[in-house]
Each structure stands twice: as C-alpha cells, then as structure tokens.
C-alpha cells in the first residue's frame, strides 16, 4: 500500500492569496472551490471564501488550504519562532518542510518564499546539509527549506 501526506493549512480569509502565492513559488496547478460553489447562498459572508484549495506540482510539491468558517472559535495567538545557538525555539505545533536535491534549486525557492517573510535563519550551508533556512512567510506559516544531505552510511 502506498500512502502520501499533504500539508493542509487553515486560514482566516486569506487562503486564496496564500495558495496563489505558493503557486508562484513552487509552480504547478492551483485549484480553488468556494463555499458558494458548494451551494452556500452568495449573500452570506463566507460564500466567497475557500472551502477546498490546493497547489500541486509535477516536482512532488503539494499543499492544501481552506478558510475556516467565520463562526469558528478564534485562532490561538501565533507563537514566535527563533533560532539561538543552533537550537530552534518555538511554541508552534508544526513547520512545513521542503527538501530538494541541490542548493541552487532550494535557494531559488527560498528567494521567492522569502518575499515579505520574517527570516528566522537565513538560507545557507549548515552543519548537516549543503543548504538550510527557516522563515515565517507573509501568511504566518513557518517553513524549513533544506537540501538533502548525501547519505554517509
């Protein structure tokens, strides 16, 4: 049995903008369906928000997202993530990790994803990989980008 996982992000009204941005970074195809497309009356406040969205690319990248309905409880306050003395300090429950084969290909993704982001650790060589960087993007999602280290078995 083959399985795969895809990160599913929950937004509060900006899922479409986030998915469009991720498509510019990673390429691929964008699919968006609104609550209105699923039958919600168009005059209701959430009708134009995303109930199902995804970006899928031929290189294996995939991410899903939707807008949490307005009547849902408020989101918890975001926790800042920092790096000190080689340690990642965070209150976040998850990061999105993207790993590529070369420092050049991952660096190109980094440059695009870093637009409007808060840089936690600048992309560059690390002790364990030819390239590593960490940032929180303009939508509040924290990403780790790194290069697969050669197997030293």
Short mmCIF file of C-alpha atoms in Angstrom, two decimals:
data_model
loop_
_atom_site.label_atom_id
_atom_site.label_comp_id
_atom_site.label_asym_id
_atom_site.label_seq_id
_atom_site.Cartn_x
_atom_site.Cartn_y
_atom_site.Cartn_z
CA UNK A 1 0.00 0.00 0.00
CA UNK A 2 1.38 3.39 -0.99
CA UNK A 3 0.44 6.46 1.03
CA UNK A 4 1.35 10.11 0.88
CA UNK A 5 0.85 13.12 3.11
CA UNK A 6 -0.01 16.66 2.16
CA UNK A 7 0.12 19.62 4.49
CA UNK A 8 -3.32 21.23 4.92
CA UNK A 9 -3.23 24.84 6.10
CA UNK A 10 -6.12 26.61 7.80
CA UNK A 11 -6.54 30.33 7.07
CA UNK A 12 -8.91 33.06 8.24
CA UNK A 13 -9.91 34.63 4.94
CA UNK A 14 -6.63 34.65 3.01
CA UNK A 15 -6.42 31.07 1.73
CA UNK A 16 -6.82 32.18 -1.89
CA UNK A 17 -3.99 34.74 -1.61
CA UNK A 18 -1.74 32.21 0.14
CA UNK A 19 -2.38 29.49 -2.44
CA UNK A 20 -1.79 31.92 -5.32
CA UNK A 21 1.49 32.97 -3.70
CA UNK A 22 2.58 29.34 -3.17
CA UNK A 23 1.83 28.62 -6.83
CA UNK A 24 4.19 31.45 -7.86
CA UNK A 25 6.88 29.99 -5.60
CA UNK A 26 6.57 26.27 -6.35
CA UNK A 27 4.77 26.22 -9.71
CA UNK A 28 2.10 23.69 -10.51
CA UNK A 29 -1.65 23.89 -10.70
CA UNK A 30 -3.99 25.82 -8.46
CA UNK A 31 -7.47 24.54 -7.60
CA UNK A 32 -9.89 26.64 -5.55
CA UNK A 33 -13.51 25.97 -4.65
CA UNK A 34 -15.54 28.44 -2.59
CA UNK A 35 -18.28 27.80 -0.07
CA UNK A 36 -20.60 29.43 -2.62
CA UNK A 37 -19.53 26.89 -5.24
CA UNK A 38 -20.66 24.21 -2.77
CA UNK A 39 -24.10 25.79 -2.50
CA UNK A 40 -23.78 28.38 0.25
CA UNK A 41 -26.02 31.34 -0.61
CA UNK A 42 -23.86 34.02 -2.26
CA UNK A 43 -25.08 36.74 0.13
CA UNK A 44 -23.61 35.01 3.22
CA UNK A 45 -20.26 36.36 4.49
CA UNK A 46 -18.21 33.18 3.85
CA UNK A 47 -19.61 32.41 0.38
CA UNK A 48 -16.53 33.71 -1.44
CA UNK A 49 -14.02 32.07 0.91
CA UNK A 50 -12.15 28.88 0.04
CA UNK A 51 -13.61 25.58 1.25
CA UNK A 52 -11.14 23.50 -0.79
CA UNK A 53 -7.89 24.69 -2.28
CA UNK A 54 -4.66 23.11 -3.35
CA UNK A 55 -1.48 23.61 -5.31
CA UNK A 56 0.05 20.52 -6.89
CA UNK A 57 3.22 20.49 -8.96
CA UNK A 58 4.90 17.86 -11.10
CA UNK A 59 8.03 18.06 -8.93
CA UNK A 60 6.16 16.49 -6.00
CA UNK A 61 5.18 19.69 -4.18
CA UNK A 62 1.64 19.75 -2.87
CA UNK A 63 -0.21 21.81 -0.30
CA UNK A 64 -3.86 22.19 0.60
CA UNK A 65 -5.67 25.05 2.34
CA UNK A 66 -9.05 26.42 3.23
CA UNK A 67 -10.66 29.33 5.06
CA UNK A 68 -12.02 28.43 8.47
CA UNK A 69 -15.70 29.49 8.58
CA UNK A 70 -16.35 32.80 10.34
CA UNK A 71 -18.36 31.21 13.16
CA UNK A 72 -15.40 29.02 14.23
CA UNK A 73 -13.65 29.86 17.52
CA UNK A 74 -10.80 32.37 17.19
CA UNK A 75 -7.35 31.08 16.39
CA UNK A 76 -4.73 30.91 19.11
CA UNK A 77 -2.21 33.74 19.08
CA UNK A 78 0.76 32.85 16.89
CA UNK A 79 3.94 31.93 18.70
CA UNK A 80 7.21 33.41 17.50
CA UNK A 81 9.91 31.01 16.35
CA UNK A 82 13.57 31.89 16.82
CA UNK A 83 16.95 30.18 16.45
CA UNK A 84 19.62 30.62 19.10
CA UNK A 85 22.92 28.77 19.39
CA UNK A 86 21.81 26.22 16.78
CA UNK A 87 18.52 25.49 18.56
CA UNK A 88 15.02 26.24 17.27
CA UNK A 89 12.84 27.76 19.98
CA UNK A 90 9.14 27.73 19.22
CA UNK A 91 5.64 27.43 20.55
CA UNK A 92 4.30 26.36 17.13
CA UNK A 93 2.90 22.86 16.70
CA UNK A 94 4.31 22.33 13.19
CA UNK A 95 6.54 23.66 10.40
CA UNK A 96 6.23 22.94 6.68
CA UNK A 97 9.42 21.32 5.41
CA UNK A 98 10.54 21.41 1.78
CA UNK A 99 13.63 19.43 0.79
CA UNK A 100 15.35 19.49 -2.57
CA UNK A 101 18.38 17.86 -4.15
CA UNK A 102 20.64 20.86 -4.80
CA UNK A 103 21.47 24.09 -3.01
CA UNK A 104 20.69 26.02 -6.20
CA UNK A 105 17.16 24.66 -6.65
CA UNK A 106 16.28 25.10 -2.98
CA UNK A 107 17.89 28.55 -2.95
CA UNK A 108 15.67 29.64 -5.85
CA UNK A 109 12.57 28.54 -3.89
CA UNK A 110 13.90 30.33 -0.81
CA UNK A 111 14.29 33.63 -2.68
CA UNK A 112 10.64 33.53 -3.78
CA UNK A 113 9.20 32.32 -0.47
CA UNK A 114 11.20 34.92 1.48
CA UNK A 115 9.33 37.80 -0.19
CA UNK A 116 7.50 39.51 2.69
CA UNK A 117 8.66 36.86 5.19
CA UNK A 118 10.22 37.08 8.63
CA UNK A 119 13.58 35.33 8.30
CA UNK A 120 14.31 33.03 11.24
CA UNK A 121 17.58 31.67 9.86
CA UNK A 122 18.98 32.87 6.55
CA UNK A 123 19.38 30.22 3.86
CA UNK A 124 22.91 28.88 3.52
CA UNK A 125 25.16 25.92 4.28
CA UNK A 126 24.63 24.23 7.65
CA UNK A 127 26.46 21.58 9.66
CA UNK A 128 24.11 18.85 8.37
CA UNK A 129 23.12 19.98 4.88
CA UNK A 130 24.50 21.89 1.90
CA UNK A 131 21.63 24.36 2.36
CA UNK A 132 19.20 25.20 5.17
CA UNK A 133 16.95 28.13 6.00
CA UNK A 134 13.89 28.86 8.10
CA UNK A 135 11.29 31.62 7.72
CA UNK A 136 7.73 32.57 8.57
CA UNK A 137 6.00 33.69 5.40
CA UNK A 138 3.69 36.65 4.96
CA UNK A 139 0.72 34.40 5.82
CA UNK A 140 2.14 33.25 9.16
CA UNK A 141 3.27 29.79 8.01
CA UNK A 142 6.75 28.72 9.15
CA UNK A 143 8.80 26.88 6.53
CA UNK A 144 12.05 24.93 6.67
CA UNK A 145 13.85 24.64 3.36
CA UNK A 146 16.85 22.38 3.10
CA UNK A 147 18.96 20.30 0.79
CA UNK A 148 19.07 16.54 1.19
CA UNK A 149 22.46 15.71 2.65
CA UNK A 150 24.43 12.93 0.96
CA UNK A 151 23.99 9.61 2.71
CA UNK A 152 27.05 8.91 4.83
CA UNK A 153 26.12 5.34 5.80
#
